[in-house]
Amino acid sequence: MNHTPQTPLKGGIEQGRKRKAATFFLRIRLAVAIFFMLCCRHAAAQTEPGGVKIFGYFQAALGHQKDVDLERELNSFTLQQLNLFLQKDLGTSWSAFINFELVNSYSSQRNWGGFSLEEAWVNYRYSNQFKLKLGLLTPAFNNLNEIKTKTPLLPYIIRPYVYESSFGETDFVPGRAFVQAYGFIPKRAAKLEYAFYIGNSPNVNTDGRRTITGVDTSRTFLFGGRIGMRYGNFKAGISATRDKLDAQALSDAFGVAPEKLKNIARLRRGADLSFSGAKWLLESEYIHLSHSFPFPQEDFDQRFFYATLGYSFSERVFGYASYWYAYANVLPIAEESFQVPTLGATYKINDMVVCKIQTANVYVDETKPKRDATYNYTYFAISVRF
Amino acid sequence: MNTLTKAVLALAFSAASAFAQVAVIAHKDVPLDTLNKTQLTDFYSCEMKLWDKSMPLLVVDLKLQSEAKDAFYKFLGMTASRMKSIWLKKLLMGEGVEPLVVRSEEEMLKKVATTFGALGFISSSKVTDEVKTLLLLAPTEKQP
């Protein structure tokens, strides 16, 4: 056996290394133990009435898309959405809520999808007549805005155009607000609902020398609200928001000086009507979007409408037909409209798992350049709560 | 079997089935002594979270189908599945919690009697003085 004698110095170094390694592994073991202890304590907290509640859902889909005119087809699996919620009651009048959202098979490694903090607010409940949300929140606008990302509540896989995140449409409905006062006033069997909120206008300041970068509300805030009524299974309301946007990037297209497009007022007006009985469901919305561009002879208004009629064939099976229409006149840039008739069904496997199917035809009509197109979408999805 | 015999048997069966009466019960310390239908609907659909400024409301539901559950939801004018979707909406909007679910009326009685602020329903014949009866629902015919 070949034995190499160690010098005292080498032995000391070796012993020191061993001690360091032992200390390192001890620290790792301690860290792991502490981590598991914290996890166990945290898991226990989920079942306690006053603890942090952790829950969420995801929706995975298989889609078939077809460009009918060009005869191009695409099949694709996607994890459409995953939301994770944290909720905690902070006494009898206060509660906190956080909503993390990951969309389109999010992967930062592959540059897919998106991850966002959708909501983080604290709620103060003085009474049913007056409640207050403070923090990042999705404001009330028509029927669907507050629940547009809550896929277990929706029969759709492809949501009505202005609410479908994959279309990237951000003009028609307000995405975020930071303070919302809301509540309802009971009047016999009816309830008068209200919500008023303030948020940021969409201008983004990228000039770090002027102030901190990010959303710049120095020109205006977003103001908005909804007033509605519920009576039994009927619900109806009107909504409006007003903010200003910086449209200087469009100065070349319009052929005007950028300063003229600096503070363009944007007004959204909406109306909603819905009915949800034991068997039947009706949802409908109308949204009118107008801008104060300095060209009175031109019409830049945009309009959107959708209506859905659904029927519960049993406790498990629900079917629906829906129709959407959108029109955007932003000449001289473009003018386009589209119509979407769509059919779908859901099958509830249990309270936590729902299968969905939806097919939609999209008829696009553009005038500049002139183009008609027809697309067909068919999707299967599974929606899971946890 | 002639028609007359069939009629007599049918009459005897319907008399034997009698009627199911359901009582809406609550923990003895709740500040209300009665409830009307609108209040009951608001309480069960999580519109109300508190009995008063300090007492939280805890709704208890029956997991399995039963005559009492059928009669209760019929009185509210909605199906159990519709109520579940209301609870889910409140939960996902951060405005409420799902109710506590129990497997039997006996468990419901025990849970309501021992849980501060609890509200539930059971057949009126099973009510004891451990709980407060807030509302007796009009009797409905039992399902054959």
Short mmCIF file of N, CA and C in Angstrom, two decimals, chain A residues 67-193:
data_model
loop_
_atom_site.label_atom_id
_atom_site.label_comp_id
_atom_site.label_asym_id
_atom_site.label_seq_id
_atom_site.Cartn_x
_atom_site.Cartn_y
_atom_site.Cartn_z
N ASP A 67 -56.11 29.45 -41.07
CA ASP A 67 -56.35 30.60 -41.92
C ASP A 67 -57.04 30.06 -43.16
N VAL A 68 -58.34 30.29 -43.26
CA VAL A 68 -59.14 29.65 -44.30
C VAL A 68 -58.69 30.10 -45.69
N ASP A 69 -58.35 31.38 -45.85
CA ASP A 69 -57.99 31.90 -47.17
C ASP A 69 -56.64 31.38 -47.64
N LEU A 70 -55.68 31.35 -46.73
CA LEU A 70 -54.33 30.91 -47.11
C LEU A 70 -54.13 29.41 -46.88
N GLU A 71 -55.14 28.78 -46.33
CA GLU A 71 -55.10 27.35 -46.04
C GLU A 71 -53.88 26.96 -45.21
N ARG A 72 -53.59 27.78 -44.21
CA ARG A 72 -52.50 27.47 -43.27
C ARG A 72 -53.11 26.97 -41.97
N GLU A 73 -52.51 25.95 -41.41
CA GLU A 73 -53.05 25.38 -40.17
C GLU A 73 -51.98 25.29 -39.10
N LEU A 74 -52.42 25.33 -37.87
CA LEU A 74 -51.49 25.27 -36.75
C LEU A 74 -52.16 24.55 -35.58
N ASN A 75 -51.46 23.57 -35.04
CA ASN A 75 -51.94 22.89 -33.83
C ASN A 75 -50.94 23.17 -32.72
N SER A 76 -51.45 23.42 -31.54
CA SER A 76 -50.51 23.76 -30.48
C SER A 76 -51.09 23.50 -29.09
N PHE A 77 -50.25 22.91 -28.23
CA PHE A 77 -50.60 22.80 -26.81
C PHE A 77 -50.12 24.07 -26.12
N THR A 78 -50.83 24.50 -25.12
CA THR A 78 -50.36 25.63 -24.33
C THR A 78 -50.93 25.56 -22.91
N LEU A 79 -50.13 26.02 -21.97
CA LEU A 79 -50.69 26.24 -20.63
C LEU A 79 -51.15 27.69 -20.65
N GLN A 80 -52.42 27.84 -20.96
CA GLN A 80 -52.97 29.18 -21.23
C GLN A 80 -52.77 30.11 -20.04
N GLN A 81 -53.00 29.60 -18.86
CA GLN A 81 -52.98 30.49 -17.71
C GLN A 81 -52.79 29.71 -16.42
N LEU A 82 -52.04 30.31 -15.52
CA LEU A 82 -51.93 29.77 -14.16
C LEU A 82 -51.98 30.96 -13.20
N ASN A 83 -52.87 30.90 -12.26
CA ASN A 83 -52.97 31.98 -11.26
C ASN A 83 -52.79 31.40 -9.87
N LEU A 84 -52.05 32.13 -9.07
CA LEU A 84 -51.81 31.72 -7.68
C LEU A 84 -52.25 32.86 -6.77
N PHE A 85 -53.12 32.55 -5.82
CA PHE A 85 -53.66 33.57 -4.92
C PHE A 85 -53.18 33.35 -3.50
N LEU A 86 -52.94 34.44 -2.82
CA LEU A 86 -52.70 34.42 -1.38
C LEU A 86 -53.76 35.34 -0.77
N GLN A 87 -54.44 34.84 0.24
CA GLN A 87 -55.50 35.66 0.86
C GLN A 87 -55.41 35.51 2.37
N LYS A 88 -55.55 36.63 3.07
CA LYS A 88 -55.52 36.57 4.52
C LYS A 88 -56.48 37.59 5.11
N ASP A 89 -57.27 37.13 6.07
CA ASP A 89 -58.12 38.05 6.81
C ASP A 89 -57.28 38.73 7.88
N LEU A 90 -57.36 40.07 7.90
CA LEU A 90 -56.57 40.84 8.88
C LEU A 90 -57.54 41.45 9.88
N GLY A 91 -58.21 40.62 10.63
CA GLY A 91 -59.25 41.11 11.53
C GLY A 91 -60.59 41.03 10.85
N THR A 92 -61.63 41.56 11.51
CA THR A 92 -62.98 41.41 10.96
C THR A 92 -63.26 42.36 9.79
N SER A 93 -62.56 43.49 9.71
CA SER A 93 -62.88 44.47 8.67
C SER A 93 -61.84 44.54 7.55
N TRP A 94 -60.69 43.91 7.74
CA TRP A 94 -59.61 44.04 6.77
C TRP A 94 -59.22 42.68 6.22
N SER A 95 -58.86 42.66 4.94
CA SER A 95 -58.29 41.44 4.36
C SER A 95 -57.32 41.83 3.26
N ALA A 96 -56.37 40.95 2.99
CA ALA A 96 -55.38 41.22 1.95
C ALA A 96 -55.46 40.12 0.89
N PHE A 97 -55.15 40.48 -0.35
CA PHE A 97 -55.30 39.55 -1.47
C PHE A 97 -54.19 39.80 -2.48
N ILE A 98 -53.53 38.73 -2.90
CA ILE A 98 -52.46 38.84 -3.91
C ILE A 98 -52.73 37.82 -5.01
N ASN A 99 -52.55 38.23 -6.25
CA ASN A 99 -52.84 37.39 -7.41
C ASN A 99 -51.66 37.43 -8.37
N PHE A 100 -50.92 36.32 -8.45
CA PHE A 100 -49.83 36.19 -9.42
C PHE A 100 -50.37 35.47 -10.65
N GLU A 101 -49.98 35.94 -11.81
CA GLU A 101 -50.50 35.33 -13.03
C GLU A 101 -49.38 34.98 -14.01
N LEU A 102 -49.42 33.76 -14.52
CA LEU A 102 -48.48 33.32 -15.55
C LEU A 102 -49.30 32.91 -16.76
N VAL A 103 -48.96 33.43 -17.93
CA VAL A 103 -49.77 33.12 -19.12
C VAL A 103 -48.91 32.53 -20.22
N ASN A 104 -49.58 31.82 -21.12
CA ASN A 104 -48.99 31.26 -22.34
C ASN A 104 -47.72 30.46 -22.08
N SER A 105 -47.84 29.42 -21.27
CA SER A 105 -46.73 28.49 -20.97
C SER A 105 -45.49 29.25 -20.54
N TYR A 106 -45.65 30.12 -19.58
CA TYR A 106 -44.56 31.02 -19.19
C TYR A 106 -43.23 30.29 -18.97
N SER A 107 -42.21 30.80 -19.61
CA SER A 107 -40.85 30.31 -19.37
C SER A 107 -39.89 31.44 -19.69
N SER A 108 -39.21 31.94 -18.69
CA SER A 108 -38.25 33.03 -18.94
C SER A 108 -37.05 32.47 -19.71
N GLN A 109 -36.77 31.18 -19.51
CA GLN A 109 -35.63 30.55 -20.19
C GLN A 109 -35.85 30.52 -21.70
N ARG A 110 -37.13 30.28 -22.09
CA ARG A 110 -37.43 30.16 -23.52
C ARG A 110 -38.04 31.45 -24.09
N ASN A 111 -38.14 32.47 -23.26
CA ASN A 111 -38.78 33.72 -23.68
C ASN A 111 -40.22 33.52 -24.13
N TRP A 112 -40.97 32.69 -23.37
CA TRP A 112 -42.37 32.47 -23.69
C TRP A 112 -43.24 33.05 -22.60
N GLY A 113 -44.40 33.51 -23.02
CA GLY A 113 -45.42 33.89 -22.06
C GLY A 113 -45.07 35.08 -21.21
N GLY A 114 -45.80 35.25 -20.14
CA GLY A 114 -45.59 36.40 -19.26
C GLY A 114 -45.91 36.07 -17.83
N PHE A 115 -45.25 36.75 -16.93
CA PHE A 115 -45.50 36.59 -15.50
C PHE A 115 -45.81 37.96 -14.94
N SER A 116 -46.90 38.10 -14.22
CA SER A 116 -47.23 39.43 -13.73
C SER A 116 -47.92 39.36 -12.37
N LEU A 117 -47.75 40.44 -11.64
CA LEU A 117 -48.49 40.62 -10.39
C LEU A 117 -49.77 41.34 -10.80
N GLU A 118 -50.87 40.60 -10.87
CA GLU A 118 -52.12 41.17 -11.37
C GLU A 118 -52.85 41.98 -10.30
N GLU A 119 -52.82 41.46 -9.07
CA GLU A 119 -53.53 42.16 -7.99
C GLU A 119 -52.73 42.04 -6.70
N ALA A 120 -52.73 43.08 -5.93
CA ALA A 120 -52.17 43.06 -4.57
C ALA A 120 -52.85 44.21 -3.83
N TRP A 121 -53.88 43.87 -3.09
CA TRP A 121 -54.64 44.94 -2.43
C TRP A 121 -55.06 44.55 -1.03
N VAL A 122 -55.36 45.59 -0.27
CA VAL A 122 -55.94 45.38 1.05
C VAL A 122 -57.37 45.92 1.00
N ASN A 123 -58.27 45.19 1.59
CA ASN A 123 -59.68 45.53 1.53
C ASN A 123 -60.18 45.95 2.90
N TYR A 124 -60.83 47.11 2.95
CA TYR A 124 -61.46 47.56 4.19
C TYR A 124 -62.96 47.49 4.01
N ARG A 125 -63.65 46.81 4.90
CA ARG A 125 -65.08 46.62 4.79
C ARG A 125 -65.76 47.33 5.96
N TYR A 126 -66.24 48.54 5.71
CA TYR A 126 -66.97 49.25 6.76
C TYR A 126 -68.36 48.65 6.92
N SER A 127 -69.01 48.43 5.77
CA SER A 127 -70.32 47.79 5.73
C SER A 127 -70.52 47.34 4.29
N ASN A 128 -71.64 46.73 3.98
CA ASN A 128 -71.90 46.37 2.58
C ASN A 128 -72.08 47.61 1.72
N GLN A 129 -72.47 48.71 2.35
CA GLN A 129 -72.67 49.95 1.60
C GLN A 129 -71.34 50.62 1.23
N PHE A 130 -70.30 50.34 2.02
CA PHE A 130 -69.02 51.00 1.74
C PHE A 130 -67.85 50.06 2.01
N LYS A 131 -67.17 49.73 0.93
CA LYS A 131 -65.94 48.93 1.03
C LYS A 131 -64.86 49.65 0.23
N LEU A 132 -63.63 49.39 0.60
CA LEU A 132 -62.52 50.10 -0.02
C LEU A 132 -61.41 49.11 -0.35
N LYS A 133 -60.91 49.19 -1.58
CA LYS A 133 -59.73 48.39 -1.96
C LYS A 133 -58.59 49.36 -2.20
N LEU A 134 -57.45 49.08 -1.59
CA LEU A 134 -56.27 49.93 -1.76
C LEU A 134 -55.12 49.06 -2.24
N GLY A 135 -54.49 49.47 -3.34
CA GLY A 135 -53.39 48.69 -3.90
C GLY A 135 -53.67 48.39 -5.35
N LEU A 136 -52.89 47.51 -5.92
CA LEU A 136 -53.06 47.17 -7.34
C LEU A 136 -54.29 46.28 -7.49
N LEU A 137 -55.24 46.73 -8.31
CA LEU A 137 -56.49 45.97 -8.43
C LEU A 137 -57.04 46.06 -9.85
N THR A 138 -57.91 45.11 -10.18
CA THR A 138 -58.62 45.15 -11.46
C THR A 138 -59.94 45.86 -11.22
N PRO A 139 -60.18 46.99 -11.88
CA PRO A 139 -61.37 47.79 -11.53
C PRO A 139 -62.66 47.22 -12.13
N ALA A 140 -63.78 47.63 -11.54
CA ALA A 140 -65.09 47.22 -12.05
C ALA A 140 -65.38 47.98 -13.33
N PHE A 141 -65.69 47.23 -14.39
CA PHE A 141 -66.12 47.85 -15.64
C PHE A 141 -66.98 46.82 -16.37
N ASN A 142 -68.23 47.16 -16.59
CA ASN A 142 -69.18 46.21 -17.16
C ASN A 142 -69.22 44.92 -16.34
N ASN A 143 -69.54 43.82 -17.01
CA ASN A 143 -69.78 42.57 -16.27
C ASN A 143 -68.52 41.72 -16.09
N LEU A 144 -67.65 41.75 -17.10
CA LEU A 144 -66.60 40.73 -17.16
C LEU A 144 -65.21 41.20 -16.72
N ASN A 145 -64.99 42.51 -16.65
CA ASN A 145 -63.62 42.99 -16.47
C ASN A 145 -62.95 42.45 -15.22
N GLU A 146 -63.65 42.44 -14.11
CA GLU A 146 -63.04 42.01 -12.85
C GLU A 146 -62.73 40.51 -12.83
N ILE A 147 -63.47 39.74 -13.65
CA ILE A 147 -63.27 38.28 -13.62
C ILE A 147 -62.69 37.75 -14.93
N LYS A 148 -62.16 38.66 -15.76
CA LYS A 148 -61.73 38.23 -17.10
C LYS A 148 -60.62 37.19 -17.06
N THR A 149 -59.79 37.20 -16.01
CA THR A 149 -58.70 36.22 -15.96
C THR A 149 -59.04 35.03 -15.06
N LYS A 150 -60.24 35.00 -14.50
CA LYS A 150 -60.61 33.91 -13.59
C LYS A 150 -61.25 32.79 -14.41
N THR A 151 -60.42 32.02 -15.06
CA THR A 151 -60.92 31.04 -16.03
C THR A 151 -61.89 30.01 -15.44
N PRO A 152 -61.81 29.61 -14.16
CA PRO A 152 -62.82 28.66 -13.67
C PRO A 152 -64.23 29.24 -13.64
N LEU A 153 -64.35 30.57 -13.68
CA LEU A 153 -65.67 31.19 -13.65
C LEU A 153 -66.26 31.34 -15.05
N LEU A 154 -65.42 31.15 -16.07
CA LEU A 154 -65.85 31.43 -17.43
C LEU A 154 -65.99 30.14 -18.23
N PRO A 155 -67.02 30.06 -19.06
CA PRO A 155 -67.14 28.86 -19.90
C PRO A 155 -66.18 28.90 -21.09
N TYR A 156 -65.64 30.09 -21.37
CA TYR A 156 -64.85 30.28 -22.58
C TYR A 156 -63.43 29.73 -22.45
N ILE A 157 -62.85 29.38 -23.59
CA ILE A 157 -61.40 29.15 -23.68
C ILE A 157 -60.80 30.42 -24.31
N ILE A 158 -61.42 30.83 -25.43
CA ILE A 158 -61.06 32.12 -26.03
C ILE A 158 -62.11 33.11 -25.52
N ARG A 159 -61.67 34.07 -24.73
CA ARG A 159 -62.62 35.01 -24.13
C ARG A 159 -63.04 36.07 -25.14
N PRO A 160 -64.17 36.74 -24.92
CA PRO A 160 -64.57 37.82 -25.83
C PRO A 160 -63.39 38.78 -26.06
N TYR A 161 -63.25 39.18 -27.31
CA TYR A 161 -62.07 39.87 -27.83
C TYR A 161 -61.36 40.83 -26.87
N VAL A 162 -62.09 41.76 -26.26
CA VAL A 162 -61.41 42.78 -25.45
C VAL A 162 -60.89 42.21 -24.13
N TYR A 163 -61.35 41.01 -23.78
CA TYR A 163 -60.93 40.40 -22.51
C TYR A 163 -59.90 39.29 -22.71
N GLU A 164 -59.57 38.97 -23.95
CA GLU A 164 -58.65 37.87 -24.21
C GLU A 164 -57.21 38.40 -24.25
N SER A 165 -56.42 37.99 -23.27
CA SER A 165 -55.07 38.55 -23.15
C SER A 165 -54.20 38.21 -24.36
N SER A 166 -54.45 37.07 -25.02
CA SER A 166 -53.58 36.69 -26.13
C SER A 166 -53.79 37.59 -27.35
N PHE A 167 -54.90 38.35 -27.43
CA PHE A 167 -55.08 39.30 -28.52
C PHE A 167 -54.32 40.61 -28.26
N GLY A 168 -53.90 40.81 -27.04
CA GLY A 168 -53.11 42.01 -26.71
C GLY A 168 -53.90 43.30 -26.76
N GLU A 169 -55.21 43.23 -26.68
CA GLU A 169 -56.04 44.43 -26.73
C GLU A 169 -56.07 45.11 -25.35
N THR A 170 -55.68 46.37 -25.29
CA THR A 170 -55.63 47.04 -23.99
C THR A 170 -56.43 48.33 -23.95
N ASP A 171 -57.02 48.72 -25.10
CA ASP A 171 -57.70 50.01 -25.16
C ASP A 171 -59.10 49.99 -24.56
N PHE A 172 -59.84 48.93 -24.82
CA PHE A 172 -61.28 48.95 -24.56
C PHE A 172 -61.66 48.96 -23.08
N VAL A 173 -60.89 48.24 -22.26
CA VAL A 173 -61.27 48.16 -20.84
C VAL A 173 -60.09 48.56 -19.95
N PRO A 174 -60.37 49.15 -18.80
CA PRO A 174 -59.27 49.54 -17.91
C PRO A 174 -58.64 48.30 -17.26
N GLY A 175 -57.34 48.23 -17.31
CA GLY A 175 -56.66 47.05 -16.78
C GLY A 175 -56.37 47.13 -15.30
N ARG A 176 -56.02 48.33 -14.84
CA ARG A 176 -55.56 48.44 -13.45
C ARG A 176 -56.05 49.74 -12.83
N ALA A 177 -56.28 49.67 -11.54
CA ALA A 177 -56.55 50.88 -10.76
C ALA A 177 -55.88 50.67 -9.40
N PHE A 178 -55.90 51.71 -8.57
CA PHE A 178 -55.16 51.60 -7.30
C PHE A 178 -56.01 51.92 -6.07
N VAL A 179 -57.12 52.59 -6.28
CA VAL A 179 -58.05 52.84 -5.17
C VAL A 179 -59.46 52.61 -5.71
N GLN A 180 -60.24 51.80 -5.02
CA GLN A 180 -61.63 51.59 -5.46
C GLN A 180 -62.55 51.57 -4.25
N ALA A 181 -63.54 52.46 -4.28
CA ALA A 181 -64.61 52.44 -3.28
C ALA A 181 -65.82 51.79 -3.93
N TYR A 182 -66.45 50.87 -3.23
CA TYR A 182 -67.56 50.14 -3.84
C TYR A 182 -68.49 49.59 -2.77
N GLY A 183 -69.62 49.11 -3.22
CA GLY A 183 -70.58 48.54 -2.28
C GLY A 183 -71.93 48.42 -2.94
N PHE A 184 -72.93 48.10 -2.14
CA PHE A 184 -74.29 48.06 -2.68
C PHE A 184 -75.27 48.55 -1.62
N ILE A 185 -76.36 49.13 -2.13
CA ILE A 185 -77.40 49.64 -1.23
C ILE A 185 -78.66 48.81 -1.49
N PRO A 186 -79.12 48.06 -0.49
CA PRO A 186 -80.31 47.24 -0.73
C PRO A 186 -81.58 48.09 -0.78
N LYS A 187 -82.39 47.83 -1.75
CA LYS A 187 -83.71 48.50 -1.89
C LYS A 187 -84.73 47.40 -2.09
N ARG A 188 -85.35 46.95 -1.02
CA ARG A 188 -86.24 45.78 -1.03
C ARG A 188 -85.48 44.60 -1.64
N ALA A 189 -86.03 44.01 -2.72
CA ALA A 189 -85.36 42.83 -3.29
C ALA A 189 -84.21 43.22 -4.22
N ALA A 190 -84.11 44.51 -4.54
CA ALA A 190 -83.07 44.94 -5.48
C ALA A 190 -81.84 45.45 -4.72
N LYS A 191 -80.73 45.48 -5.42
CA LYS A 191 -79.50 46.03 -4.84
C LYS A 191 -78.91 47.02 -5.84
N LEU A 192 -78.68 48.23 -5.36
CA LEU A 192 -78.03 49.23 -6.21
C LEU A 192 -76.53 49.15 -5.95
N GLU A 193 -75.78 48.86 -7.00
CA GLU A 193 -74.34 48.67 -6.84
C GLU A 193 -73.58 49.90 -7.36
#
